[in-house]
Amino acid sequence: MFAQPVAGPGVRPPPSPSATGAASPGRNGPTPSPTSSSAAAARGEPDDGSRYYHHWVATLERLAAAKGLTDAPTLHTRKEAWADAYRHTPHGQPVVLREP
């Protein structure tokens, strides 16, 4: 951890996240959107952190689609291409994604 500056005359501590309107991080960093967490709870998924990465990826995929950066079929095709590439890559070798 980085050392905090010592408060003294003319030195103010940094504002707290709540004072700046920033979201406070969860135990393992920022948390995914409430929508993905709520949907996971509705599906009966455990709230033990084991699906943390999957929730973040799903949130980023929805955000990219909402911004018009990609669409669901393109994402699906690219994910399948990566899965095929890593399944056929010998151990210890770099994964190479072939162009579509």
PDB file of N, CA and C in Angstrom:
ATOM      1  N   MET A   1       0.842  -1.165   0.000  1.00  0.00           N
ATOM      2  CA  MET A   1       0.000   0.000   0.000  1.00  0.00           C
ATOM      3  C   MET A   1       0.890   1.231   0.000  1.00  0.00           C
ATOM      4  N   PHE A   2       0.413   2.297  -0.601  1.00  0.00           N
ATOM      5  CA  PHE A   2       1.155   3.539  -0.655  1.00  0.00           C
ATOM      6  C   PHE A   2       0.972   4.310   0.645  1.00  0.00           C
ATOM      7  N   ALA A   3       2.003   4.992   1.051  1.00  0.00           N
ATOM      8  CA  ALA A   3       1.932   5.786   2.275  1.00  0.00           C
ATOM      9  C   ALA A   3       1.061   7.009   2.034  1.00  0.00           C
ATOM     10  N   GLN A   4       0.250   7.350   2.999  1.00  0.00           N
ATOM     11  CA  GLN A   4      -0.576   8.545   2.919  1.00  0.00           C
ATOM     12  C   GLN A   4       0.240   9.747   3.388  1.00  0.00           C
ATOM     13  N   PRO A   5       0.043  10.912   2.771  1.00  0.00           N
ATOM     14  CA  PRO A   5       0.779  12.083   3.238  1.00  0.00           C
ATOM     15  C   PRO A   5       0.368  12.433   4.662  1.00  0.00           C
ATOM     16  N   VAL A   6       1.318  12.933   5.402  1.00  0.00           N
ATOM     17  CA  VAL A   6       1.055  13.331   6.776  1.00  0.00           C
ATOM     18  C   VAL A   6       0.333  14.663   6.751  1.00  0.00           C
ATOM     19  N   ALA A   7      -0.786  14.738   7.472  1.00  0.00           N
ATOM     20  CA  ALA A   7      -1.541  15.985   7.515  1.00  0.00           C
ATOM     21  C   ALA A   7      -0.787  17.002   8.348  1.00  0.00           C
ATOM     22  N   GLY A   8      -0.757  18.175   7.891  1.00  0.00           N
ATOM     23  CA  GLY A   8      -0.094  19.264   8.595  1.00  0.00           C
ATOM     24  C   GLY A   8      -0.700  20.569   8.133  1.00  0.00           C
ATOM     25  N   PRO A   9      -0.088  21.684   8.506  1.00  0.00           N
ATOM     26  CA  PRO A   9      -0.630  22.979   8.083  1.00  0.00           C
ATOM     27  C   PRO A   9      -0.688  23.060   6.552  1.00  0.00           C
ATOM     28  N   GLY A  10      -1.850  23.369   6.020  1.00  0.00           N
ATOM     29  CA  GLY A  10      -2.007  23.539   4.593  1.00  0.00           C
ATOM     30  C   GLY A  10      -2.151  22.239   3.814  1.00  0.00           C
ATOM     31  N   VAL A  11      -2.120  21.086   4.498  1.00  0.00           N
ATOM     32  CA  VAL A  11      -2.254  19.801   3.818  1.00  0.00           C
ATOM     33  C   VAL A  11      -3.568  19.168   4.250  1.00  0.00           C
ATOM     34  N   ARG A  12      -4.402  18.893   3.266  1.00  0.00           N
ATOM     35  CA  ARG A  12      -5.686  18.264   3.576  1.00  0.00           C
ATOM     36  C   ARG A  12      -5.668  16.824   3.097  1.00  0.00           C
ATOM     37  N   PRO A  13      -6.281  15.925   3.844  1.00  0.00           N
ATOM     38  CA  PRO A  13      -6.361  14.530   3.374  1.00  0.00           C
ATOM     39  C   PRO A  13      -7.250  14.474   2.135  1.00  0.00           C
ATOM     40  N   PRO A  14      -7.071  13.448   1.287  1.00  0.00           N
ATOM     41  CA  PRO A  14      -7.920  13.333   0.099  1.00  0.00           C
ATOM     42  C   PRO A  14      -9.369  13.134   0.501  1.00  0.00           C
ATOM     43  N   PRO A  15     -10.303  13.607  -0.338  1.00  0.00           N
ATOM     44  CA  PRO A  15     -11.713  13.428   0.001  1.00  0.00           C
ATOM     45  C   PRO A  15     -12.100  11.959  -0.043  1.00  0.00           C
ATOM     46  N   SER A  16     -13.085  11.617   0.745  1.00  0.00           N
ATOM     47  CA  SER A  16     -13.569  10.233   0.741  1.00  0.00           C
ATOM     48  C   SER A  16     -14.357   9.984  -0.535  1.00  0.00           C
ATOM     49  N   PRO A  17     -14.441   8.726  -0.984  1.00  0.00           N
ATOM     50  CA  PRO A  17     -15.211   8.439  -2.199  1.00  0.00           C
ATOM     51  C   PRO A  17     -16.649   8.912  -2.111  1.00  0.00           C
ATOM     52  N   SER A  18     -17.264   8.816  -0.926  1.00  0.00           N
ATOM     53  CA  SER A  18     -18.656   9.241  -0.811  1.00  0.00           C
ATOM     54  C   SER A  18     -18.784  10.750  -0.964  1.00  0.00           C
ATOM     55  N   ALA A  19     -17.757  11.511  -0.580  1.00  0.00           N
ATOM     56  CA  ALA A  19     -17.804  12.956  -0.717  1.00  0.00           C
ATOM     57  C   ALA A  19     -17.664  13.391  -2.167  1.00  0.00           C
ATOM     58  N   THR A  20     -17.015  12.600  -2.987  1.00  0.00           N
ATOM     59  CA  THR A  20     -16.815  12.949  -4.392  1.00  0.00           C
ATOM     60  C   THR A  20     -17.885  12.332  -5.286  1.00  0.00           C
ATOM     61  N   GLY A  21     -18.764  11.519  -4.723  1.00  0.00           N
ATOM     62  CA  GLY A  21     -19.803  10.875  -5.506  1.00  0.00           C
ATOM     63  C   GLY A  21     -19.330   9.606  -6.193  1.00  0.00           C
ATOM     64  N   ALA A  22     -18.094   9.192  -5.930  1.00  0.00           N
ATOM     65  CA  ALA A  22     -17.565   7.977  -6.542  1.00  0.00           C
ATOM     66  C   ALA A  22     -18.124   6.761  -5.820  1.00  0.00           C
ATOM     67  N   ALA A  23     -18.252   5.691  -6.543  1.00  0.00           N
ATOM     68  CA  ALA A  23     -18.717   4.447  -5.936  1.00  0.00           C
ATOM     69  C   ALA A  23     -17.620   3.879  -5.054  1.00  0.00           C
ATOM     70  N   SER A  24     -18.006   3.404  -3.915  1.00  0.00           N
ATOM     71  CA  SER A  24     -17.003   2.797  -3.053  1.00  0.00           C
ATOM     72  C   SER A  24     -16.747   1.371  -3.520  1.00  0.00           C
ATOM     73  N   PRO A  25     -15.478   0.955  -3.525  1.00  0.00           N
ATOM     74  CA  PRO A  25     -15.175  -0.387  -4.014  1.00  0.00           C
ATOM     75  C   PRO A  25     -15.666  -1.455  -3.052  1.00  0.00           C
ATOM     76  N   GLY A  26     -15.961  -2.622  -3.612  1.00  0.00           N
ATOM     77  CA  GLY A  26     -16.355  -3.761  -2.799  1.00  0.00           C
ATOM     78  C   GLY A  26     -15.122  -4.412  -2.198  1.00  0.00           C
ATOM     79  N   ARG A  27     -15.299  -5.540  -1.582  1.00  0.00           N
ATOM     80  CA  ARG A  27     -14.196  -6.239  -0.938  1.00  0.00           C
ATOM     81  C   ARG A  27     -13.080  -6.560  -1.925  1.00  0.00           C
ATOM     82  N   ASN A  28     -13.427  -6.923  -3.154  1.00  0.00           N
ATOM     83  CA  ASN A  28     -12.435  -7.290  -4.164  1.00  0.00           C
ATOM     84  C   ASN A  28     -12.363  -6.264  -5.288  1.00  0.00           C
ATOM     85  N   GLY A  29     -12.700  -5.023  -5.016  1.00  0.00           N
ATOM     86  CA  GLY A  29     -12.675  -3.988  -6.044  1.00  0.00           C
ATOM     87  C   GLY A  29     -14.099  -3.550  -6.348  1.00  0.00           C
ATOM     88  N   PRO A  30     -14.272  -2.765  -7.402  1.00  0.00           N
ATOM     89  CA  PRO A  30     -15.621  -2.307  -7.748  1.00  0.00           C
ATOM     90  C   PRO A  30     -16.523  -3.489  -8.052  1.00  0.00           C
ATOM     91  N   THR A  31     -17.792  -3.285  -7.859  1.00  0.00           N
ATOM     92  CA  THR A  31     -18.731  -4.376  -8.097  1.00  0.00           C
ATOM     93  C   THR A  31     -19.453  -4.169  -9.419  1.00  0.00           C
ATOM     94  N   PRO A  32     -19.868  -5.247 -10.078  1.00  0.00           N
ATOM     95  CA  PRO A  32     -20.615  -5.135 -11.318  1.00  0.00           C
ATOM     96  C   PRO A  32     -21.950  -4.443 -11.084  1.00  0.00           C
ATOM     97  N   SER A  33     -22.626  -4.132 -12.151  1.00  0.00           N
ATOM     98  CA  SER A  33     -23.881  -3.403 -12.045  1.00  0.00           C
ATOM     99  C   SER A  33     -24.890  -4.171 -11.197  1.00  0.00           C
ATOM    100  N   PRO A  34     -25.766  -3.421 -10.507  1.00  0.00           N
ATOM    101  CA  PRO A  34     -26.795  -4.089  -9.706  1.00  0.00           C
ATOM    102  C   PRO A  34     -27.671  -4.996 -10.558  1.00  0.00           C
ATOM    103  N   THR A  35     -27.859  -4.650 -11.834  1.00  0.00           N
ATOM    104  CA  THR A  35     -28.694  -5.464 -12.706  1.00  0.00           C
ATOM    105  C   THR A  35     -28.144  -6.871 -12.837  1.00  0.00           C
ATOM    106  N   SER A  36     -26.831  -6.989 -13.095  1.00  0.00           N
ATOM    107  CA  SER A  36     -26.269  -8.328 -13.259  1.00  0.00           C
ATOM    108  C   SER A  36     -26.277  -9.085 -11.943  1.00  0.00           C
ATOM    109  N   SER A  37     -26.045  -8.384 -10.831  1.00  0.00           N
ATOM    110  CA  SER A  37     -26.073  -9.042  -9.523  1.00  0.00           C
ATOM    111  C   SER A  37     -27.486  -9.496  -9.183  1.00  0.00           C
ATOM    112  N   SER A  38     -28.467  -8.648  -9.485  1.00  0.00           N
ATOM    113  CA  SER A  38     -29.858  -8.997  -9.207  1.00  0.00           C
ATOM    114  C   SER A  38     -30.297 -10.174 -10.060  1.00  0.00           C
ATOM    115  N   ALA A  39     -29.905 -10.161 -11.329  1.00  0.00           N
ATOM    116  CA  ALA A  39     -30.269 -11.258 -12.226  1.00  0.00           C
ATOM    117  C   ALA A  39     -29.632 -12.557 -11.751  1.00  0.00           C
ATOM    118  N   ALA A  40     -28.389 -12.475 -11.282  1.00  0.00           N
ATOM    119  CA  ALA A  40     -27.706 -13.666 -10.783  1.00  0.00           C
ATOM    120  C   ALA A  40     -28.432 -14.219  -9.557  1.00  0.00           C
ATOM    121  N   ALA A  41     -28.839 -13.336  -8.669  1.00  0.00           N
ATOM    122  CA  ALA A  41     -29.558 -13.773  -7.473  1.00  0.00           C
ATOM    123  C   ALA A  41     -30.885 -14.434  -7.869  1.00  0.00           C
ATOM    124  N   ALA A  42     -31.551 -13.855  -8.877  1.00  0.00           N
ATOM    125  CA  ALA A  42     -32.822 -14.421  -9.336  1.00  0.00           C
ATOM    126  C   ALA A  42     -32.628 -15.812  -9.940  1.00  0.00           C
ATOM    127  N   ARG A  43     -31.439 -16.060 -10.528  1.00  0.00           N
ATOM    128  CA  ARG A  43     -31.149 -17.381 -11.100  1.00  0.00           C
ATOM    129  C   ARG A  43     -30.678 -18.370 -10.038  1.00  0.00           C
ATOM    130  N   GLY A  44     -30.514 -17.905  -8.808  1.00  0.00           N
ATOM    131  CA  GLY A  44     -30.091 -18.781  -7.733  1.00  0.00           C
ATOM    132  C   GLY A  44     -28.590 -18.995  -7.660  1.00  0.00           C
ATOM    133  N   GLU A  45     -27.812 -18.118  -8.328  1.00  0.00           N
ATOM    134  CA  GLU A  45     -26.356 -18.255  -8.275  1.00  0.00           C
ATOM    135  C   GLU A  45     -25.855 -17.831  -6.899  1.00  0.00           C
ATOM    136  N   PRO A  46     -24.808 -18.482  -6.409  1.00  0.00           N
ATOM    137  CA  PRO A  46     -24.290 -18.132  -5.088  1.00  0.00           C
ATOM    138  C   PRO A  46     -23.672 -16.737  -5.074  1.00  0.00           C
ATOM    139  N   ASP A  47     -23.758 -16.073  -3.937  1.00  0.00           N
ATOM    140  CA  ASP A  47     -23.156 -14.752  -3.765  1.00  0.00           C
ATOM    141  C   ASP A  47     -21.845 -14.917  -2.990  1.00  0.00           C
ATOM    142  N   ASP A  48     -20.935 -15.735  -3.550  1.00  0.00           N
ATOM    143  CA  ASP A  48     -19.677 -16.013  -2.847  1.00  0.00           C
ATOM    144  C   ASP A  48     -18.459 -15.498  -3.609  1.00  0.00           C
ATOM    145  N   GLY A  49     -18.694 -14.723  -4.664  1.00  0.00           N
ATOM    146  CA  GLY A  49     -17.587 -14.161  -5.426  1.00  0.00           C
ATOM    147  C   GLY A  49     -17.068 -15.055  -6.530  1.00  0.00           C
ATOM    148  N   SER A  50     -17.569 -16.277  -6.629  1.00  0.00           N
ATOM    149  CA  SER A  50     -17.044 -17.209  -7.616  1.00  0.00           C
ATOM    150  C   SER A  50     -17.433 -16.831  -9.046  1.00  0.00           C
ATOM    151  N   ARG A  51     -18.440 -16.007  -9.215  1.00  0.00           N
ATOM    152  CA  ARG A  51     -18.891 -15.606 -10.554  1.00  0.00           C
ATOM    153  C   ARG A  51     -18.556 -14.142 -10.853  1.00  0.00           C
ATOM    154  N   TYR A  52     -17.695 -13.549 -10.050  1.00  0.00           N
ATOM    155  CA  TYR A  52     -17.344 -12.132 -10.159  1.00  0.00           C
ATOM    156  C   TYR A  52     -16.891 -11.769 -11.572  1.00  0.00           C
ATOM    157  N   TYR A  53     -15.945 -12.502 -12.120  1.00  0.00           N
ATOM    158  CA  TYR A  53     -15.412 -12.233 -13.455  1.00  0.00           C
ATOM    159  C   TYR A  53     -16.529 -12.336 -14.508  1.00  0.00           C
ATOM    160  N   HIS A  54     -17.352 -13.346 -14.408  1.00  0.00           N
ATOM    161  CA  HIS A  54     -18.415 -13.544 -15.384  1.00  0.00           C
ATOM    162  C   HIS A  54     -19.413 -12.395 -15.383  1.00  0.00           C
ATOM    163  N   HIS A  55     -19.707 -11.857 -14.194  1.00  0.00           N
ATOM    164  CA  HIS A  55     -20.620 -10.716 -14.107  1.00  0.00           C
ATOM    165  C   HIS A  55     -20.003  -9.484 -14.762  1.00  0.00           C
ATOM    166  N   TRP A  56     -18.713  -9.272 -14.551  1.00  0.00           N
ATOM    167  CA  TRP A  56     -18.037  -8.125 -15.169  1.00  0.00           C
ATOM    168  C   TRP A  56     -18.021  -8.253 -16.684  1.00  0.00           C
ATOM    169  N   VAL A  57     -17.708  -9.423 -17.199  1.00  0.00           N
ATOM    170  CA  VAL A  57     -17.682  -9.620 -18.655  1.00  0.00           C
ATOM    171  C   VAL A  57     -19.071  -9.376 -19.243  1.00  0.00           C
ATOM    172  N   ALA A  58     -20.099  -9.927 -18.605  1.00  0.00           N
ATOM    173  CA  ALA A  58     -21.466  -9.733 -19.101  1.00  0.00           C
ATOM    174  C   ALA A  58     -21.838  -8.251 -19.095  1.00  0.00           C
ATOM    175  N   THR A  59     -21.454  -7.540 -18.045  1.00  0.00           N
ATOM    176  CA  THR A  59     -21.741  -6.111 -17.952  1.00  0.00           C
ATOM    177  C   THR A  59     -21.018  -5.350 -19.059  1.00  0.00           C
ATOM    178  N   LEU A  60     -19.746  -5.665 -19.296  1.00  0.00           N
ATOM    179  CA  LEU A  60     -18.994  -4.995 -20.356  1.00  0.00           C
ATOM    180  C   LEU A  60     -19.550  -5.309 -21.736  1.00  0.00           C
ATOM    181  N   GLU A  61     -19.987  -6.545 -21.947  1.00  0.00           N
ATOM    182  CA  GLU A  61     -20.582  -6.907 -23.231  1.00  0.00           C
ATOM    183  C   GLU A  61     -21.871  -6.132 -23.471  1.00  0.00           C
ATOM    184  N   ARG A  62     -22.710  -6.009 -22.440  1.00  0.00           N
ATOM    185  CA  ARG A  62     -23.946  -5.229 -22.588  1.00  0.00           C
ATOM    186  C   ARG A  62     -23.636  -3.765 -22.859  1.00  0.00           C
ATOM    187  N   LEU A  63     -22.632  -3.219 -22.183  1.00  0.00           N
ATOM    188  CA  LEU A  63     -22.249  -1.828 -22.382  1.00  0.00           C
ATOM    189  C   LEU A  63     -21.731  -1.602 -23.804  1.00  0.00           C
ATOM    190  N   ALA A  64     -20.884  -2.502 -24.294  1.00  0.00           N
ATOM    191  CA  ALA A  64     -20.349  -2.376 -25.655  1.00  0.00           C
ATOM    192  C   ALA A  64     -21.478  -2.439 -26.682  1.00  0.00           C
ATOM    193  N   ALA A  65     -22.450  -3.312 -26.467  1.00  0.00           N
ATOM    194  CA  ALA A  65     -23.586  -3.414 -27.389  1.00  0.00           C
ATOM    195  C   ALA A  65     -24.460  -2.163 -27.307  1.00  0.00           C
ATOM    196  N   ALA A  66     -24.697  -1.673 -26.102  1.00  0.00           N
ATOM    197  CA  ALA A  66     -25.521  -0.470 -25.932  1.00  0.00           C
ATOM    198  C   ALA A  66     -24.879   0.751 -26.582  1.00  0.00           C
ATOM    199  N   LYS A  67     -23.556   0.801 -26.594  1.00  0.00           N
ATOM    200  CA  LYS A  67     -22.832   1.922 -27.209  1.00  0.00           C
ATOM    201  C   LYS A  67     -22.683   1.739 -28.720  1.00  0.00           C
ATOM    202  N   GLY A  68     -23.160   0.625 -29.251  1.00  0.00           N
ATOM    203  CA  GLY A  68     -23.075   0.376 -30.681  1.00  0.00           C
ATOM    204  C   GLY A  68     -21.698  -0.051 -31.147  1.00  0.00           C
ATOM    205  N   LEU A  69     -20.858  -0.514 -30.216  1.00  0.00           N
ATOM    206  CA  LEU A  69     -19.506  -0.943 -30.570  1.00  0.00           C
ATOM    207  C   LEU A  69     -19.480  -2.354 -31.138  1.00  0.00           C
ATOM    208  N   THR A  70     -20.486  -3.133 -30.821  1.00  0.00           N
ATOM    209  CA  THR A  70     -20.589  -4.518 -31.308  1.00  0.00           C
ATOM    210  C   THR A  70     -22.033  -4.967 -31.162  1.00  0.00           C
ATOM    211  N   ASP A  71     -22.294  -6.195 -31.536  1.00  0.00           N
ATOM    212  CA  ASP A  71     -23.626  -6.762 -31.344  1.00  0.00           C
ATOM    213  C   ASP A  71     -23.478  -8.209 -30.867  1.00  0.00           C
ATOM    214  N   ALA A  72     -24.576  -8.800 -30.462  1.00  0.00           N
ATOM    215  CA  ALA A  72     -24.533 -10.148 -29.878  1.00  0.00           C
ATOM    216  C   ALA A  72     -23.970 -11.195 -30.840  1.00  0.00           C
ATOM    217  N   PRO A  73     -24.358 -11.222 -32.118  1.00  0.00           N
ATOM    218  CA  PRO A  73     -23.787 -12.237 -33.014  1.00  0.00           C
ATOM    219  C   PRO A  73     -22.270 -12.089 -33.190  1.00  0.00           C
ATOM    220  N   THR A  74     -21.788 -10.863 -33.268  1.00  0.00           N
ATOM    221  CA  THR A  74     -20.350 -10.636 -33.417  1.00  0.00           C
ATOM    222  C   THR A  74     -19.606 -11.092 -32.168  1.00  0.00           C
ATOM    223  N   LEU A  75     -20.141 -10.766 -30.997  1.00  0.00           N
ATOM    224  CA  LEU A  75     -19.525 -11.212 -29.745  1.00  0.00           C
ATOM    225  C   LEU A  75     -19.480 -12.734 -29.680  1.00  0.00           C
ATOM    226  N   HIS A  76     -20.575 -13.373 -30.041  1.00  0.00           N
ATOM    227  CA  HIS A  76     -20.641 -14.833 -29.997  1.00  0.00           C
ATOM    228  C   HIS A  76     -19.600 -15.448 -30.941  1.00  0.00           C
ATOM    229  N   THR A  77     -19.509 -14.916 -32.145  1.00  0.00           N
ATOM    230  CA  THR A  77     -18.553 -15.425 -33.117  1.00  0.00           C
ATOM    231  C   THR A  77     -17.121 -15.272 -32.615  1.00  0.00           C
ATOM    232  N   ARG A  78     -16.810 -14.110 -32.039  1.00  0.00           N
ATOM    233  CA  ARG A  78     -15.450 -13.864 -31.554  1.00  0.00           C
ATOM    234  C   ARG A  78     -15.126 -14.759 -30.367  1.00  0.00           C
ATOM    235  N   LYS A  79     -16.069 -14.947 -29.445  1.00  0.00           N
ATOM    236  CA  LYS A  79     -15.826 -15.819 -28.288  1.00  0.00           C
ATOM    237  C   LYS A  79     -15.607 -17.267 -28.726  1.00  0.00           C
ATOM    238  N   GLU A  80     -16.381 -17.714 -29.710  1.00  0.00           N
ATOM    239  CA  GLU A  80     -16.195 -19.072 -30.226  1.00  0.00           C
ATOM    240  C   GLU A  80     -14.834 -19.226 -30.904  1.00  0.00           C
ATOM    241  N   ALA A  81     -14.405 -18.181 -31.624  1.00  0.00           N
ATOM    242  CA  ALA A  81     -13.091 -18.231 -32.284  1.00  0.00           C
ATOM    243  C   ALA A  81     -11.973 -18.331 -31.245  1.00  0.00           C
ATOM    244  N   TRP A  82     -12.084 -17.570 -30.147  1.00  0.00           N
ATOM    245  CA  TRP A  82     -11.077 -17.650 -29.084  1.00  0.00           C
ATOM    246  C   TRP A  82     -11.084 -19.033 -28.443  1.00  0.00           C
ATOM    247  N   ALA A  83     -12.274 -19.562 -28.176  1.00  0.00           N
ATOM    248  CA  ALA A  83     -12.372 -20.881 -27.545  1.00  0.00           C
ATOM    249  C   ALA A  83     -11.738 -21.943 -28.441  1.00  0.00           C
ATOM    250  N   ASP A  84     -12.010 -21.872 -29.739  1.00  0.00           N
ATOM    251  CA  ASP A  84     -11.423 -22.822 -30.672  1.00  0.00           C
ATOM    252  C   ASP A  84      -9.902 -22.670 -30.704  1.00  0.00           C
ATOM    253  N   ALA A  85      -9.439 -21.419 -30.693  1.00  0.00           N
ATOM    254  CA  ALA A  85      -7.993 -21.170 -30.749  1.00  0.00           C
ATOM    255  C   ALA A  85      -7.285 -21.721 -29.512  1.00  0.00           C
ATOM    256  N   TYR A  86      -7.834 -21.475 -28.319  1.00  0.00           N
ATOM    257  CA  TYR A  86      -7.112 -21.968 -27.131  1.00  0.00           C
ATOM    258  C   TYR A  86      -7.236 -23.474 -26.967  1.00  0.00           C
ATOM    259  N   ARG A  87      -8.310 -24.063 -27.481  1.00  0.00           N
ATOM    260  CA  ARG A  87      -8.420 -25.531 -27.428  1.00  0.00           C
ATOM    261  C   ARG A  87      -7.397 -26.220 -28.329  1.00  0.00           C
ATOM    262  N   HIS A  88      -7.002 -25.547 -29.400  1.00  0.00           N
ATOM    263  CA  HIS A  88      -6.077 -26.144 -30.364  1.00  0.00           C
ATOM    264  C   HIS A  88      -4.649 -25.627 -30.245  1.00  0.00           C
ATOM    265  N   THR A  89      -4.361 -24.910 -29.169  1.00  0.00           N
ATOM    266  CA  THR A  89      -3.010 -24.392 -28.958  1.00  0.00           C
ATOM    267  C   THR A  89      -2.268 -25.320 -28.008  1.00  0.00           C
ATOM    268  N   PRO A  90      -1.082 -25.792 -28.412  1.00  0.00           N
ATOM    269  CA  PRO A  90      -0.301 -26.643 -27.512  1.00  0.00           C
ATOM    270  C   PRO A  90       0.075 -25.898 -26.228  1.00  0.00           C
ATOM    271  N   HIS A  91       0.145 -26.636 -25.147  1.00  0.00           N
ATOM    272  CA  HIS A  91       0.503 -26.057 -23.854  1.00  0.00           C
ATOM    273  C   HIS A  91       1.812 -25.277 -23.950  1.00  0.00           C
ATOM    274  N   GLY A  92       1.814 -24.096 -23.374  1.00  0.00           N
ATOM    275  CA  GLY A  92       3.020 -23.277 -23.349  1.00  0.00           C
ATOM    276  C   GLY A  92       3.213 -22.408 -24.573  1.00  0.00           C
ATOM    277  N   GLN A  93       2.378 -22.571 -25.575  1.00  0.00           N
ATOM    278  CA  GLN A  93       2.477 -21.765 -26.785  1.00  0.00           C
ATOM    279  C   GLN A  93       1.479 -20.599 -26.711  1.00  0.00           C
ATOM    280  N   PRO A  94       1.784 -19.494 -27.381  1.00  0.00           N
ATOM    281  CA  PRO A  94       0.817 -18.381 -27.375  1.00  0.00           C
ATOM    282  C   PRO A  94      -0.427 -18.739 -28.198  1.00  0.00           C
ATOM    283  N   VAL A  95      -1.544 -18.287 -27.724  1.00  0.00           N
ATOM    284  CA  VAL A  95      -2.790 -18.496 -28.447  1.00  0.00           C
ATOM    285  C   VAL A  95      -2.825 -17.508 -29.611  1.00  0.00           C
ATOM    286  N   VAL A  96      -3.096 -18.025 -30.807  1.00  0.00           N
ATOM    287  CA  VAL A  96      -3.173 -17.172 -31.990  1.00  0.00           C
ATOM    288  C   VAL A  96      -4.588 -17.227 -32.512  1.00  0.00           C
ATOM    289  N   LEU A  97      -5.215 -16.058 -32.584  1.00  0.00           N
ATOM    290  CA  LEU A  97      -6.583 -15.954 -33.106  1.00  0.00           C
ATOM    291  C   LEU A  97      -6.490 -15.657 -34.586  1.00  0.00           C
ATOM    292  N   ARG A  98      -7.045 -16.546 -35.397  1.00  0.00           N
ATOM    293  CA  ARG A  98      -7.050 -16.324 -36.843  1.00  0.00           C
ATOM    294  C   ARG A  98      -8.086 -15.286 -37.189  1.00  0.00           C
ATOM    295  N   GLU A  99      -7.812 -14.504 -38.196  1.00  0.00           N
ATOM    296  CA  GLU A  99      -8.766 -13.495 -38.641  1.00  0.00           C
ATOM    297  C   GLU A  99      -9.997 -14.178 -39.219  1.00  0.00           C
ATOM    298  N   PRO A 100     -11.160 -13.631 -38.995  1.00  0.00           N
ATOM    299  CA  PRO A 100     -12.409 -14.252 -39.495  1.00  0.00           C
ATOM    300  C   PRO A 100     -12.504 -14.229 -41.004  1.00  0.00           C
TER     301      PRO A 100
END
